[in-house]
Short mmCIF file of N, CA and C in Angstrom, two decimals:
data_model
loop_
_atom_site.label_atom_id
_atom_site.label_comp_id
_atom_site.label_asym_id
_atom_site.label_seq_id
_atom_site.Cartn_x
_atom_site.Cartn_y
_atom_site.Cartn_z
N UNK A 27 -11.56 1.82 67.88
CA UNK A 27 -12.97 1.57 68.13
C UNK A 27 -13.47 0.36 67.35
N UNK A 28 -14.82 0.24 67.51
CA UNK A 28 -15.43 -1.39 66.79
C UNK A 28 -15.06 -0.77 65.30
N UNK A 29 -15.25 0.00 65.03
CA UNK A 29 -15.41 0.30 63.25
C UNK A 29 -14.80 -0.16 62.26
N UNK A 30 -13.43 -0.64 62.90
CA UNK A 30 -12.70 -1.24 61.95
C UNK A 30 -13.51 -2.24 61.42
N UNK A 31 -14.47 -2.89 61.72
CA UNK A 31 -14.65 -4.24 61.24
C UNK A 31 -15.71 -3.84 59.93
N UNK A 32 -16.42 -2.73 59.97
CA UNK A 32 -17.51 -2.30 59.67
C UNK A 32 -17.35 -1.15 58.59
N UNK A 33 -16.32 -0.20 58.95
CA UNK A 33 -16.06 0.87 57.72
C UNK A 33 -15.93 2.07 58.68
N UNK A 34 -15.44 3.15 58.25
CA UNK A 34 -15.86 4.51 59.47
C UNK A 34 -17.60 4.95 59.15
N UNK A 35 -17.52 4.76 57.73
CA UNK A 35 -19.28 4.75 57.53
C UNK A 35 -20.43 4.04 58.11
N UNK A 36 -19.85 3.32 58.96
CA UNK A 36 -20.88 2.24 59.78
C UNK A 36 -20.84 2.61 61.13
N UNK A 37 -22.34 2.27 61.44
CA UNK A 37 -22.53 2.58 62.90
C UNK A 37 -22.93 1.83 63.89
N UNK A 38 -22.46 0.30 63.78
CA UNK A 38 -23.06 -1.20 64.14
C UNK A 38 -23.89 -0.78 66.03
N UNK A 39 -24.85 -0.77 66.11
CA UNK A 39 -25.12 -1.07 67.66
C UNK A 39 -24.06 -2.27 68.38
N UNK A 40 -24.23 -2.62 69.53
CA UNK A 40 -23.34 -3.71 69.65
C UNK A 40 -23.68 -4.86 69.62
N UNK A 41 -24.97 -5.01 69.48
CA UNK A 41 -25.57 -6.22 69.19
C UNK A 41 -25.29 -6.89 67.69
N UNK A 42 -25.05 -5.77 66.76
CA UNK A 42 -24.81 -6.32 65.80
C UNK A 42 -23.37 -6.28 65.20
N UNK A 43 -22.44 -5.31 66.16
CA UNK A 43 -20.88 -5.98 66.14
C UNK A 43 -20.88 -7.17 66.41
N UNK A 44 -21.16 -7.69 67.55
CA UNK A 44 -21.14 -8.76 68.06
C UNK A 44 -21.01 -9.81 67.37
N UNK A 45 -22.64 -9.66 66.27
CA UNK A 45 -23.19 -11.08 65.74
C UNK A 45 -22.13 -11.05 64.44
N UNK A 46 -21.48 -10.10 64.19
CA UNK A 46 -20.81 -9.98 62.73
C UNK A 46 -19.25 -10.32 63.40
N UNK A 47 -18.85 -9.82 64.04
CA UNK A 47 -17.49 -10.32 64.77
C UNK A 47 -17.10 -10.99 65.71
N UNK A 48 -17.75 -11.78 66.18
CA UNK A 48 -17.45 -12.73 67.11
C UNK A 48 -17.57 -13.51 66.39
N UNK A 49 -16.34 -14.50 66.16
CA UNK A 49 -16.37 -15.80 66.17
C UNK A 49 -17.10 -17.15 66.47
N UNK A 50 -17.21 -17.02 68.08
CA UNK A 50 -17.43 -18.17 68.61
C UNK A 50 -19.18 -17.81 68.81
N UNK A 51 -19.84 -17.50 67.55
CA UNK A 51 -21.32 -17.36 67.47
C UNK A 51 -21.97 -18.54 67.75
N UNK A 52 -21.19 -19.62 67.81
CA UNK A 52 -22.02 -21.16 67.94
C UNK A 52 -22.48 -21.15 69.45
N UNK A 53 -21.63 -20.61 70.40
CA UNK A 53 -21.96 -20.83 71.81
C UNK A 53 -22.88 -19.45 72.05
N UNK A 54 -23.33 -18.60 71.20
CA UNK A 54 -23.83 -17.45 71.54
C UNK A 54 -25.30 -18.31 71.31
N UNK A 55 -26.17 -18.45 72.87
CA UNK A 55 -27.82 -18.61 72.90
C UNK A 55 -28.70 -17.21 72.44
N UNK A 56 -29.40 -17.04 71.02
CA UNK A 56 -30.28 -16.05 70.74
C UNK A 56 -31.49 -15.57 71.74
N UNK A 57 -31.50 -14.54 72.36
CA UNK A 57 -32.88 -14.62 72.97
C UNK A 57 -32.87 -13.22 72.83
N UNK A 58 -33.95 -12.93 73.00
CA UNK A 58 -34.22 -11.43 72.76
C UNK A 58 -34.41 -10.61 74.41
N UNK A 59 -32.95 -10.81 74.85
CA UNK A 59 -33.02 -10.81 76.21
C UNK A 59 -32.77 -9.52 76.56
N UNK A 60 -32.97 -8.68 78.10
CA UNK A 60 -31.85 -7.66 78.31
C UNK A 60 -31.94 -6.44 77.43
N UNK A 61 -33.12 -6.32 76.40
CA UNK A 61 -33.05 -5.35 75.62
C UNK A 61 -33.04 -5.75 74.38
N UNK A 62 -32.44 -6.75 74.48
CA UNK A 62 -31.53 -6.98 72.63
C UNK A 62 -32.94 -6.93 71.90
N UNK A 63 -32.49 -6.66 70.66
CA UNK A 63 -33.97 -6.24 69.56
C UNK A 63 -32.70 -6.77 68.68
N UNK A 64 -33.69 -8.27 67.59
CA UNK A 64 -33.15 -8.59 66.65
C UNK A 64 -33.25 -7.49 65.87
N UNK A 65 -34.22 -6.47 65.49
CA UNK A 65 -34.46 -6.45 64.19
C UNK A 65 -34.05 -4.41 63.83
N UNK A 66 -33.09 -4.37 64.98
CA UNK A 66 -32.63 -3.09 65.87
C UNK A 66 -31.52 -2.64 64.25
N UNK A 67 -31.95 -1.82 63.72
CA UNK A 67 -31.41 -0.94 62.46
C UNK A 67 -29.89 -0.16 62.92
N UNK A 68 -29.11 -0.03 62.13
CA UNK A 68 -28.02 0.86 62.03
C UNK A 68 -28.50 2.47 62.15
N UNK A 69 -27.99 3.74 62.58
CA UNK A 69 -28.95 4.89 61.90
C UNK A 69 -28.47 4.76 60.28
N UNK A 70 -26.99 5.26 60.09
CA UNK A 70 -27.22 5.58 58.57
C UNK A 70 -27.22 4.83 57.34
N UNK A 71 -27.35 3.39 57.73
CA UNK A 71 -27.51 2.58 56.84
C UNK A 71 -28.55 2.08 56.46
N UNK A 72 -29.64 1.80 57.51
CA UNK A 72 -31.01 1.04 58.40
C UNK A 72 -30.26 -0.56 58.05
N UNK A 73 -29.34 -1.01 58.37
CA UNK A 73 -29.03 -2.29 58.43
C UNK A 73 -29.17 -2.98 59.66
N UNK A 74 -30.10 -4.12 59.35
CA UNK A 74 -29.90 -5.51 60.50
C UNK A 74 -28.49 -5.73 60.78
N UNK A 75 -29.14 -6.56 62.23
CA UNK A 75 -28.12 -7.72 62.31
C UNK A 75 -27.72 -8.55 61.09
N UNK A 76 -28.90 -9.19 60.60
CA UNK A 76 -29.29 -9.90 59.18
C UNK A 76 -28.34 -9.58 58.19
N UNK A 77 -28.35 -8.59 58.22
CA UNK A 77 -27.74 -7.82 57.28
C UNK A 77 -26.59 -7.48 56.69
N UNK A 78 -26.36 -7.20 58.03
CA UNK A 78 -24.49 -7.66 57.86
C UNK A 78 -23.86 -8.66 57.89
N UNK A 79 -24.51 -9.49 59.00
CA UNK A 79 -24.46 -11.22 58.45
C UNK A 79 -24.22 -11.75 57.09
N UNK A 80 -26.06 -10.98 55.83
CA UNK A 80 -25.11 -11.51 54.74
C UNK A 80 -23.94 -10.43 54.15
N UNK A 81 -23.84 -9.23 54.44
CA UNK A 81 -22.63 -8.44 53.75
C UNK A 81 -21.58 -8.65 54.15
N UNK A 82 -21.15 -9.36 55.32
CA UNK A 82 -19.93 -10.50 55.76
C UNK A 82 -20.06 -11.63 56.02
N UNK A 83 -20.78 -12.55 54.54
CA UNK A 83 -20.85 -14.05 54.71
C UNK A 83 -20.90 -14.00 55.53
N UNK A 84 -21.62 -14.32 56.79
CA UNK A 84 -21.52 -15.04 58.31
C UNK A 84 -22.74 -15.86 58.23
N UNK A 85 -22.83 -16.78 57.49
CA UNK A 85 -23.98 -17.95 57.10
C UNK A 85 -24.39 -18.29 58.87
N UNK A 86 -23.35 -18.36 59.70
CA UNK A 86 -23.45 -19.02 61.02
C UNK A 86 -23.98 -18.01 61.76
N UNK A 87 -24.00 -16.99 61.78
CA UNK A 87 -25.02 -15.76 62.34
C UNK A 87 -26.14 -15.75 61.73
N UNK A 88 -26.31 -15.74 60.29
CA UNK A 88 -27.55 -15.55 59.68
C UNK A 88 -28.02 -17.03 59.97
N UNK A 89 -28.13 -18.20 59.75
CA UNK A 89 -28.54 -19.32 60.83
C UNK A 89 -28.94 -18.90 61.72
N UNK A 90 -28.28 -18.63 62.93
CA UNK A 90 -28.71 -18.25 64.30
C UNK A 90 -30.02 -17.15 64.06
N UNK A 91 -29.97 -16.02 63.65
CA UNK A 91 -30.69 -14.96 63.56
C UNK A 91 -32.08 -15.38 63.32
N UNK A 92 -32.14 -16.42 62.27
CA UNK A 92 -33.28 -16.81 61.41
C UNK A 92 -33.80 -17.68 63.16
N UNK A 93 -32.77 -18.58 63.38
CA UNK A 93 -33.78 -19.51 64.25
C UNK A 93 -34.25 -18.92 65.70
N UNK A 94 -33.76 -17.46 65.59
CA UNK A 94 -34.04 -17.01 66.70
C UNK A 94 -35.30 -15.99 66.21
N UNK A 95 -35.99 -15.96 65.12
CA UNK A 95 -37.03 -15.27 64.47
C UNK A 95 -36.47 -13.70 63.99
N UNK A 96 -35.58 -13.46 63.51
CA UNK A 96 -35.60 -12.39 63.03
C UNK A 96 -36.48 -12.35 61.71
N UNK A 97 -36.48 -11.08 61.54
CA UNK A 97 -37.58 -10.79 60.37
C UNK A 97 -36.38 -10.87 58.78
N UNK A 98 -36.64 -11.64 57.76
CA UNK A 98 -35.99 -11.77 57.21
C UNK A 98 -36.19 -11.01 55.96
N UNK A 99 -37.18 -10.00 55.82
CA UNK A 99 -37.64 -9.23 54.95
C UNK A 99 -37.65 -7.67 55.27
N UNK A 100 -36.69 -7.49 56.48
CA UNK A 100 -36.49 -5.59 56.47
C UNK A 100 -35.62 -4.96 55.44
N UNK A 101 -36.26 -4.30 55.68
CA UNK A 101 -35.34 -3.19 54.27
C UNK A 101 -34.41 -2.29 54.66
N UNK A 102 -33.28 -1.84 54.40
CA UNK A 102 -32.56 -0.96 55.05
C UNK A 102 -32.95 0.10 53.63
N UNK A 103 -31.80 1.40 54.24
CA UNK A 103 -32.65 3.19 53.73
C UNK A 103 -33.06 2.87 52.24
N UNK A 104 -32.27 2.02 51.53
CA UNK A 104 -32.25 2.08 49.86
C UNK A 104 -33.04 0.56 49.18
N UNK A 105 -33.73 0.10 50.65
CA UNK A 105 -34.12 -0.79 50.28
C UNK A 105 -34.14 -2.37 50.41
N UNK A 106 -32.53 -2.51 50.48
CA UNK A 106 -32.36 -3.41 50.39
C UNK A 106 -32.67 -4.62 51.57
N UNK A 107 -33.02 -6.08 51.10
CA UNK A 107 -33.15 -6.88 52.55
C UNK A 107 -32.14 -7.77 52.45
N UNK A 108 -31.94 -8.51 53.84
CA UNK A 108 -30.88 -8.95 53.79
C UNK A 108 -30.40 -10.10 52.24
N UNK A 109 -31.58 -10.97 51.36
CA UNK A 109 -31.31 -11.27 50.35
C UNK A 109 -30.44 -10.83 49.58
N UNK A 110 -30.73 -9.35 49.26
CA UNK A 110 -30.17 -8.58 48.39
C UNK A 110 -28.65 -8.47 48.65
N UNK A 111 -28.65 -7.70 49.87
CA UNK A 111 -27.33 -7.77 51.04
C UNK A 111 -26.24 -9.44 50.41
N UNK A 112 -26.97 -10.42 50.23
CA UNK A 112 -26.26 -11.71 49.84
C UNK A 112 -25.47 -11.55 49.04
N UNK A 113 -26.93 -11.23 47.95
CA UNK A 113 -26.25 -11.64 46.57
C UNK A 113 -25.24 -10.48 46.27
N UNK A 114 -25.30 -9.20 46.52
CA UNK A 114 -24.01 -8.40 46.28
C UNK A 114 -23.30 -8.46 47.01
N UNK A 115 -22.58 -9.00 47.87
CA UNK A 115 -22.03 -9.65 48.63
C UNK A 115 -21.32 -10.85 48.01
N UNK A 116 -22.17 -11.55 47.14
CA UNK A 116 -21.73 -12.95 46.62
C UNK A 116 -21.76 -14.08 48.08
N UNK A 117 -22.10 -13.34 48.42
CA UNK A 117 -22.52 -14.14 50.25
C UNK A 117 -23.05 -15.93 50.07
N UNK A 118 -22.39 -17.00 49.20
CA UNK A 118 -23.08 -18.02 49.12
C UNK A 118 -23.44 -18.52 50.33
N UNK A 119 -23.34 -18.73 51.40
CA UNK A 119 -23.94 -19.50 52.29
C UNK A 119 -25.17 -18.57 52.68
N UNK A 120 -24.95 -17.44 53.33
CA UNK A 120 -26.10 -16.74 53.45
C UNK A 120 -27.10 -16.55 52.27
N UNK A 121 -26.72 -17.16 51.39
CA UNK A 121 -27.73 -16.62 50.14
C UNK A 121 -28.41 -18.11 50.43
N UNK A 122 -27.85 -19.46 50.75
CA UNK A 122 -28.74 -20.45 50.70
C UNK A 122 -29.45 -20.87 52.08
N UNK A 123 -28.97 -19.97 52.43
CA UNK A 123 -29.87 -20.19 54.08
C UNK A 123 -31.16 -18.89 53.56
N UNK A 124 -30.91 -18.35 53.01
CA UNK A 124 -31.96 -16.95 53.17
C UNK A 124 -33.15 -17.56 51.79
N UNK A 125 -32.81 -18.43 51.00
CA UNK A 125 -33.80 -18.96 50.39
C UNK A 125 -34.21 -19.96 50.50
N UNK A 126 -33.89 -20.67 51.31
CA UNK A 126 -34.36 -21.88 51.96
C UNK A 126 -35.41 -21.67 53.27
N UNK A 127 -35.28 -20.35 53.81
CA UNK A 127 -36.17 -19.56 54.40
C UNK A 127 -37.56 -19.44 54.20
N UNK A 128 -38.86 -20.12 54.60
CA UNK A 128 -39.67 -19.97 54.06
C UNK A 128 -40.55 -18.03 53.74
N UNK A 129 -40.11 -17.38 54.95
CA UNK A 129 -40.17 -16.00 55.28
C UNK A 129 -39.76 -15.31 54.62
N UNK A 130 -38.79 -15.90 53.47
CA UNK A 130 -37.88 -14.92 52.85
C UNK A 130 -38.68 -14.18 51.25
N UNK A 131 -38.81 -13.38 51.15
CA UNK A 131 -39.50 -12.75 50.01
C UNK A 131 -38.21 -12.93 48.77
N UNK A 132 -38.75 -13.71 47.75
CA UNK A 132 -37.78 -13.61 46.76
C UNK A 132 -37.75 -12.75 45.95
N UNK A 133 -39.19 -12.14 46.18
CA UNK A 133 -39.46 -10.96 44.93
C UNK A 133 -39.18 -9.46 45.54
N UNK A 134 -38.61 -9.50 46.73
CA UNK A 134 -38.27 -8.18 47.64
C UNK A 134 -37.73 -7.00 46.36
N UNK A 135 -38.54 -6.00 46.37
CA UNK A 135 -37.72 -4.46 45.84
C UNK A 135 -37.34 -3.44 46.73
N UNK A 136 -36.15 -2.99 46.03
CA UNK A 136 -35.33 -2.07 46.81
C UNK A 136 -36.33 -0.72 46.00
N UNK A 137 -36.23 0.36 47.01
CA UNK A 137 -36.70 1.44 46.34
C UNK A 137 -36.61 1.95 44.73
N UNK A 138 -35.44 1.15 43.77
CA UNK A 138 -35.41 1.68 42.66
C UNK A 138 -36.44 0.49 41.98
N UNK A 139 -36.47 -0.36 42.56
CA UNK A 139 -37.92 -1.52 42.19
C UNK A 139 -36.89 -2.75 41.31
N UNK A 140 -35.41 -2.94 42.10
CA UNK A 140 -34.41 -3.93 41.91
C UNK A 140 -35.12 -5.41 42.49
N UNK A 141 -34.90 -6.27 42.38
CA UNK A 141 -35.52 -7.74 43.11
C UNK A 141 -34.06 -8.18 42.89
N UNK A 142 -33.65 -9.34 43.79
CA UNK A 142 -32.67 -10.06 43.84
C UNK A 142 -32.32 -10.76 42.68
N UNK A 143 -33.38 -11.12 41.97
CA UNK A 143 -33.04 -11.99 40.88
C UNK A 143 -32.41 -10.98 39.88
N UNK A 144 -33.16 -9.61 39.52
CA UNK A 144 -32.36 -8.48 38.80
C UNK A 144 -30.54 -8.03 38.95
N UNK A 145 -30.76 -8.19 40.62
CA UNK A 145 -29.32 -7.78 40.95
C UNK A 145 -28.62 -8.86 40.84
N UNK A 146 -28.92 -10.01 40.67
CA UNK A 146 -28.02 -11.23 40.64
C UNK A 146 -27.25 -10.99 38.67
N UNK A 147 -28.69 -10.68 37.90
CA UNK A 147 -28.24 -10.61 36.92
C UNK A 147 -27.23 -10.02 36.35
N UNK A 148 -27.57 -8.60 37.00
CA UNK A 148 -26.46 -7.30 36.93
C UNK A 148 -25.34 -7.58 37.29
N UNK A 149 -24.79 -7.95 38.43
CA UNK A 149 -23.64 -8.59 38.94
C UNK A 149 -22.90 -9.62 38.27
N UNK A 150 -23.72 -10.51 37.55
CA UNK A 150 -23.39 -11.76 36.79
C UNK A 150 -22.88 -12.73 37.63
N UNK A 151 -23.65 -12.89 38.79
CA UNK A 151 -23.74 -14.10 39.70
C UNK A 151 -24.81 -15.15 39.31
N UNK A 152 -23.74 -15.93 38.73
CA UNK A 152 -25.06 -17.19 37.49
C UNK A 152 -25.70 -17.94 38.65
N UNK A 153 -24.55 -18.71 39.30
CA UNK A 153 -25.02 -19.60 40.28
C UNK A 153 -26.41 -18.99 41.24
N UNK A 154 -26.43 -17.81 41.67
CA UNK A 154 -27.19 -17.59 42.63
C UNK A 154 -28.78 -16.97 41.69
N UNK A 155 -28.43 -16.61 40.11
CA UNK A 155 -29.33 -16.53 39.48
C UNK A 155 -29.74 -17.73 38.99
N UNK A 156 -29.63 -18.31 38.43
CA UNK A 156 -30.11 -20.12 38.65
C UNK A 156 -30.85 -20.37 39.70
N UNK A 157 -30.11 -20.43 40.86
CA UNK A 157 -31.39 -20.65 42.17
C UNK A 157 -32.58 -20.09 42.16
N UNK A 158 -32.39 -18.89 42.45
CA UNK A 158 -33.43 -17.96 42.08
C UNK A 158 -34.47 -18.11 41.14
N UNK A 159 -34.40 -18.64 39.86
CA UNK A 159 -35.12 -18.73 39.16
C UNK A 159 -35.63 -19.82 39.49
N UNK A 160 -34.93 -21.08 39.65
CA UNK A 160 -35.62 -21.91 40.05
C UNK A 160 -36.40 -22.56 41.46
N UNK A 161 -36.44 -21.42 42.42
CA UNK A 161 -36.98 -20.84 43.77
C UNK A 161 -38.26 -20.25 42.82
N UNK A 162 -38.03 -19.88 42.06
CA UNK A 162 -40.03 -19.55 40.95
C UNK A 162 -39.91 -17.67 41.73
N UNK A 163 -38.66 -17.29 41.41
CA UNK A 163 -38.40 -15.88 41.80
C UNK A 163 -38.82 -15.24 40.17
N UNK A 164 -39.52 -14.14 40.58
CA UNK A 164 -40.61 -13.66 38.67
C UNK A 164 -39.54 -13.05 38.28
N UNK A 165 -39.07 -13.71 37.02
CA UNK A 165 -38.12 -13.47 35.95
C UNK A 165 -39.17 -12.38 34.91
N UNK A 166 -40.13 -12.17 34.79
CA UNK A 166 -40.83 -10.53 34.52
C UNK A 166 -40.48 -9.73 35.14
N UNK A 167 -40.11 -9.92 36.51
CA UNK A 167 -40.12 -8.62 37.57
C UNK A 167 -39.74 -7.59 36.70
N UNK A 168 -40.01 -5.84 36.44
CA UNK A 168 -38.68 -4.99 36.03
C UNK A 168 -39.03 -4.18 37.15
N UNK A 169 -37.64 -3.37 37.25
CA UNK A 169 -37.04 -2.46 37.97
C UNK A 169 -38.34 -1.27 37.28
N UNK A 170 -37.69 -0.11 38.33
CA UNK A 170 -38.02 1.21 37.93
C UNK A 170 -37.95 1.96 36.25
N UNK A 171 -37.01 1.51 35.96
CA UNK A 171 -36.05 2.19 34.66
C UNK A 171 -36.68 0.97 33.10
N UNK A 172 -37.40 -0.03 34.02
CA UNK A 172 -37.49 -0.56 32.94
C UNK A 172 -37.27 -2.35 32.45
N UNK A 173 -35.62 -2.14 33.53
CA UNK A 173 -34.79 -3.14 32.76
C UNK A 173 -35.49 -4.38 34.04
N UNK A 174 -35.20 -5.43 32.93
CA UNK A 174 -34.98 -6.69 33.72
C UNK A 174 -34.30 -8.03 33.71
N UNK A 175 -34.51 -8.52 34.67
CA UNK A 175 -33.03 -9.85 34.37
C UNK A 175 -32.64 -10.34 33.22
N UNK A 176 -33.51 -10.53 32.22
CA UNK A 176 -32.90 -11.58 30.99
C UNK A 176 -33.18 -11.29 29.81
N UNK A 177 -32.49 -9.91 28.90
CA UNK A 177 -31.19 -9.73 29.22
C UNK A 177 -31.37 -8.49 30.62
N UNK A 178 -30.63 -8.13 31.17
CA UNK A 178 -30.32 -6.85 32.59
C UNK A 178 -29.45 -5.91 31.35
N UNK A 179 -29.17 -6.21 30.80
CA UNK A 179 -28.32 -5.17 29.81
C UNK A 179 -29.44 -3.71 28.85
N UNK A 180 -30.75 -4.05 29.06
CA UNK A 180 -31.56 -2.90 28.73
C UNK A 180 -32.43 -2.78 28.88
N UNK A 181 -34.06 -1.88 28.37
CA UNK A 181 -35.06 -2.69 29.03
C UNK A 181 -36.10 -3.52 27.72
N UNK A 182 -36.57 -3.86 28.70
CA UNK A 182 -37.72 -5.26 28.08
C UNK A 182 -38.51 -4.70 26.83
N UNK A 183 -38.80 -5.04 25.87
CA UNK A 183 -38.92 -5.00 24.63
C UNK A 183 -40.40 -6.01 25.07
#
């Protein structure tokens, strides 16, 4: 079945197998034709197209997606938007298409009240925390628990 590409835990519609496994995405014209719904959720994940785009680098889907207006700020069940999706991912191309995005919320929280710039920290993805900060992403932000990016090792004092 499609799942291999995806996990047995995944439940891709086919619109968003598609955009994550097909290759030849350059000749694929976006239109929201025939049904297709960019912004059409997984059930048990609530993941975009977007989404998986950035959780399998596919910078060349997430391109397409964006110029075809997807919403670049949905949240799937725990929160997360496709940003987030990047940076744990380590997704560099999708991470610089998704902040170069004017639509793109840099300060997005996941239900535990994580922002990208937090999870970049946690991860210890410098490069994409650098951007971030200097994208004017709020290095105050804290999470739920407290903690926040600088140091992410406890909370803010």
């Amino acid at each position: 079945p499609a799942f291999w590409c995806f996990g047995e835990e995944a439940d891709p519609t086919p619109l968003l197998f598609f955009f994550v496994a097909t290759p030849s995405i350059g000749r694929l014209k976006l239109k929201a034709h025939g049904g297709a719904n960019l912004h059409s959720q997984t059930d048990r994940t609530g993941e975009t197209a977007l989404h998986l785009a950035a959780r399998y680098a596919r910078s060349d889907a997430a391109k397409r997606l964006l110029e075809a207006s997807a919403n670049a700020n949905i949240q799937d069940h725990m929160g997360k938007t496709p940003l987030h999706a990047a940076v744990s991912a380590d997704a560099q191309g999708v991470f610089q298409i998704l902040i170069r995005n004017r639509a793109t919320d840099l300060d997005a929280r996941m239900h535990d009240g994580t922002t990208p710039l937090i999870l970049a920290a946690r991860l210890g993805v410098e490069g994409m925390l650098e951007d971030l900060i200097s994208c004017h992403a709020d290095v105050n932000a804290v999470d739920d628990l407290g903690q926040w990016c600088l140091p992410c090792t406890g909370p803010q004092l």
